[in-house]
Coordinates of C-alpha atoms in Angstrom, one line a residue:
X1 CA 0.0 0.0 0.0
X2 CA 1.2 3.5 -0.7
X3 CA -0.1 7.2 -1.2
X4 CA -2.5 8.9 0.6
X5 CA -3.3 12.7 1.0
X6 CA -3.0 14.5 -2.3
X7 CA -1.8 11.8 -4.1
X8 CA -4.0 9.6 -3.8
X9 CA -4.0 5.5 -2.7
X10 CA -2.5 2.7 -4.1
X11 CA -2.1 -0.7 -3.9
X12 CA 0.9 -3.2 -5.1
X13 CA 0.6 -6.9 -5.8
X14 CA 4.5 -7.7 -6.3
X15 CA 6.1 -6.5 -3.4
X16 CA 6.2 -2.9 -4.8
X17 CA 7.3 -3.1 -8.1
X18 CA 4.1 -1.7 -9.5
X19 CA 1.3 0.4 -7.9
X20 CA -2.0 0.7 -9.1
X21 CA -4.9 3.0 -7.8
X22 CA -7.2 1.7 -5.7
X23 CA -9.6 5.0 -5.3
X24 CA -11.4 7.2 -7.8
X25 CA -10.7 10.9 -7.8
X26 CA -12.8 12.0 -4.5
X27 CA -11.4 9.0 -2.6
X28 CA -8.0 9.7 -3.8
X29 CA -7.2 12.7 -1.1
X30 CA -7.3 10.4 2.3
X31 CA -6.1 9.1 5.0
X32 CA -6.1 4.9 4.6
X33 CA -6.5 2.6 7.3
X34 CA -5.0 -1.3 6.8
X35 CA -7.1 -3.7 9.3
X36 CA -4.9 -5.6 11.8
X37 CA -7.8 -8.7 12.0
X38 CA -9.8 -8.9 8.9
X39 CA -7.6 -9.1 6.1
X40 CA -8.7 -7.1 3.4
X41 CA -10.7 -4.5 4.8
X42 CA -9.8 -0.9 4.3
X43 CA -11.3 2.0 6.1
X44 CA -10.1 5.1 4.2
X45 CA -11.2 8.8 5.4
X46 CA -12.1 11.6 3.2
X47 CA -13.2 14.5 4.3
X48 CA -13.8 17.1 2.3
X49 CA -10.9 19.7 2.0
X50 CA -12.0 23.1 2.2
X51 CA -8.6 24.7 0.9
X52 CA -8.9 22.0 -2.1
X53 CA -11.1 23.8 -4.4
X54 CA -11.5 20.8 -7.0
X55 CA -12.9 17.9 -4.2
X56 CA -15.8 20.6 -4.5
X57 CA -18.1 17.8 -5.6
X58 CA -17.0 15.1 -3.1
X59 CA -19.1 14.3 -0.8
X60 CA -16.9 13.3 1.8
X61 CA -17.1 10.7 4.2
X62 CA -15.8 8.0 6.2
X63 CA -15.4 4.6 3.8
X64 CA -14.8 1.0 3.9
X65 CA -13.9 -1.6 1.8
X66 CA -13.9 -5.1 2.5
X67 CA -12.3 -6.6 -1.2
X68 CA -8.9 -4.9 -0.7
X69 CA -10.0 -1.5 -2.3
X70 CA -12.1 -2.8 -5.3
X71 CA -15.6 -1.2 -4.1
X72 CA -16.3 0.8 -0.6
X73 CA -19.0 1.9 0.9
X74 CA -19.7 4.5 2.5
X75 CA -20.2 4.3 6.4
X76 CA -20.3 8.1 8.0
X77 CA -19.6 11.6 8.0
X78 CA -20.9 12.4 4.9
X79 CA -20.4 16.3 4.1
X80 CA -18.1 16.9 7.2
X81 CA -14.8 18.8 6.8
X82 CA -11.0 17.8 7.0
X83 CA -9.8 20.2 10.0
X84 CA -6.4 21.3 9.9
X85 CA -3.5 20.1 12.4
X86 CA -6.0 17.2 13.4
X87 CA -4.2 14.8 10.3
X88 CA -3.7 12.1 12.9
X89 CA -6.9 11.8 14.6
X90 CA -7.7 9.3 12.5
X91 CA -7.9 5.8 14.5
X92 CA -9.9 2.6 14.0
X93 CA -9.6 -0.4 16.9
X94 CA -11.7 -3.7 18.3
X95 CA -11.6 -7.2 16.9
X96 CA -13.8 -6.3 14.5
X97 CA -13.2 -2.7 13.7
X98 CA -16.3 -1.6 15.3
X99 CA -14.6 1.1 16.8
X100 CA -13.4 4.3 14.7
X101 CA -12.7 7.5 16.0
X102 CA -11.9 10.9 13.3
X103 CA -11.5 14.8 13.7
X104 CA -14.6 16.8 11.6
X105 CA -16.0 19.5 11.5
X106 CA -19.9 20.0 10.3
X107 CA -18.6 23.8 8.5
X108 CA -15.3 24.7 6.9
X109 CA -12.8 26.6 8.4
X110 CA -15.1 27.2 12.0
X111 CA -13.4 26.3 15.4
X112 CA -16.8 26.1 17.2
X113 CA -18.1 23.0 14.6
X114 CA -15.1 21.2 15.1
X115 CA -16.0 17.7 16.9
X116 CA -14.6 14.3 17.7
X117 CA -17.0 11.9 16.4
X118 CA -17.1 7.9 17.2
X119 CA -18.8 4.4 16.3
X120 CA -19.2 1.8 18.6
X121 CA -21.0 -0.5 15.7
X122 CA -19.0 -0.8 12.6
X123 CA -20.4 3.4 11.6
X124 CA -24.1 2.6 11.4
X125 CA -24.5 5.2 14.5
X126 CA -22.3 7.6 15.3
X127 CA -21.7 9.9 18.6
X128 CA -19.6 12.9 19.5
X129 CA -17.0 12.7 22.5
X130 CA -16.7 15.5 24.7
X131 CA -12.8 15.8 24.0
X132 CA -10.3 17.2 21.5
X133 CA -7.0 16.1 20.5
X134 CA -4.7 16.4 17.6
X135 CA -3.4 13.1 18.3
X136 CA -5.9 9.8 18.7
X137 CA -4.4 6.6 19.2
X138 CA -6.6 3.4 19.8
X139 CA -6.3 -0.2 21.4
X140 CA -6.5 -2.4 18.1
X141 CA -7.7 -5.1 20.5
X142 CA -10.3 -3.2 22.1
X143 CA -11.7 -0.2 20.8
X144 CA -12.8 1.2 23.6
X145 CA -9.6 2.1 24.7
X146 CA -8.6 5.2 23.4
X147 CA -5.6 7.7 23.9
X148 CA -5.8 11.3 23.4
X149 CA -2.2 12.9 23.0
X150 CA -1.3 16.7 22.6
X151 CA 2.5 17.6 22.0
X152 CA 4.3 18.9 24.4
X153 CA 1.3 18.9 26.9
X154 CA 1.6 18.3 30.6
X155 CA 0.0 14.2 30.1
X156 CA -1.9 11.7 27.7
X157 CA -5.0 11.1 28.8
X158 CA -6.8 7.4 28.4
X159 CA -10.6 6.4 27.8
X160 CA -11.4 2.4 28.9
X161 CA -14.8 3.4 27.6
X162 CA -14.6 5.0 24.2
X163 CA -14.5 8.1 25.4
X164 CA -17.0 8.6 27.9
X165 CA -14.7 9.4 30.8
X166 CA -11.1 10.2 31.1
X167 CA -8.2 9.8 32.7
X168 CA -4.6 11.6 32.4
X169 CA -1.3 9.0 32.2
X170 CA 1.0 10.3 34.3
X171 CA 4.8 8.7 35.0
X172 CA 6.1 12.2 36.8
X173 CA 4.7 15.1 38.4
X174 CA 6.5 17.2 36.8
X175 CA 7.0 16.5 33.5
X176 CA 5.7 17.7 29.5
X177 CA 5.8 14.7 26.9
X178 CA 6.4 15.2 23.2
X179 CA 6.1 11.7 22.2
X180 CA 3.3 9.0 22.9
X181 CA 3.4 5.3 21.6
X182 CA 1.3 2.7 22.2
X183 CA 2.1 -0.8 20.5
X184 CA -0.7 -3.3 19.9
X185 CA 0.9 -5.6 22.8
X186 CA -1.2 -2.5 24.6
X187 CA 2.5 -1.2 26.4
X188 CA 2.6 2.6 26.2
X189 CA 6.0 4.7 26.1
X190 CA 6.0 8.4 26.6
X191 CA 9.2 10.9 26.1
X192 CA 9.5 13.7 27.9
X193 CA 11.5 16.3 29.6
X194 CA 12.4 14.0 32.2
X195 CA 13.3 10.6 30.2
X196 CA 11.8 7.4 28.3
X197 CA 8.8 5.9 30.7
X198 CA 7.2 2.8 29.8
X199 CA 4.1 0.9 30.9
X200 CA 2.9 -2.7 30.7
X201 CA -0.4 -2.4 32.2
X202 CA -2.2 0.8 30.5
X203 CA -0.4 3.5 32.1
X204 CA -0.9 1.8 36.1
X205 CA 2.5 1.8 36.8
X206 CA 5.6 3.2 34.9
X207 CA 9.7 2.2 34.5
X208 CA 12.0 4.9 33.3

């Protein structure tokens, strides 16, 4: 798989020695998601840009595609905007990929319409969380636990129940982090002023 934002997205079948486009011209500026448990599926978003003058007639949306790019569907967010400095806020996690989380905003260019919208059921509903971040990273285990990261803020903070309540991840007292990880064996590493920090157990306790 390579591409992506203004490029578009595309997909090699011999270890990268050709590419081919897997997206039409209003899918081709997005952000593409590869599923860790169901091989094949794609979740791809694509907003519409309001800087981009010629994804004028895009819809927009939130797609998927279960045949390794060959057809998608839409499954949310139709109309919403692409909201700049939020690129990474784009996370899908669960067994299943029931849960996705994505930055949007109902009007372009408008602070006060910018949300943080989530599904719980594969994007037949979908919900706004009471929480903003630039940086979303999710559990691809279990989607209800989500991490919302700002750079160079004082901590992370962690939702066990897709975003309904939070908590912040704190190693120090002290410190500002500019770097969050979290790898799918669910251990978390944070960087900051006052070293490395890692966690096996979702942020409970910490080694430096």
């Amino acid at each position: 798989w390579g591409g992506g934002g203004h490029v578009g997205t595309y997909r090699s079948d011999d270890s990268g020695m050709t590419f081919y486009p897997i997206s039409d011209e209003c899918l081709s500026k997005g952000t593409l998601h590869i599923s860790l448990s169901q091989p094949g599926t794609l979740f791809l978003r694509s907003l519409v840009d309001p800087y981009d003058s010629s994804a004028a007639d895009c819809p927009g949306g939130i797609y998927r595609s279960t045949d390794r790019g060959v057809t998608w569907e839409l499954i949310g967010l139709q109309g919403y905007y692409l909201v700049g400095g939020a690129e990474e806020a784009f996370e899908v996690g669960g067994i299943n990929d029931d849960f996705i989380y994505v930055i949007a905003s109902t009007k372009p260019i408008q602070e006060n319409a910018v949300a943080l919208y989530a599904t719980s059921d594969g994007g037949i509903t979908w919900y706004t969380v009471n929480k903003l971040c630039p940086t979303i990273q999710v559990n691809p285990l279990d989607g209800k636990e989500v991490y919302c990261f700002f750079s160079h803020s004082d901590y992370p903070e962690v939702s066990f129940d897709a975003g309904k309540t939070w908590k912040a991840l704190k190693p120090t007292e002290t410190s500002t982090f500019q770097e969050f990880s979290l790898f799918r064996s669910g251990n978390i590493v944070l960087v900051g002023g006052d070293g490395l920090f890692v966690s096996y157990d979702n942020g409970k306790n910490w080694q430096e």
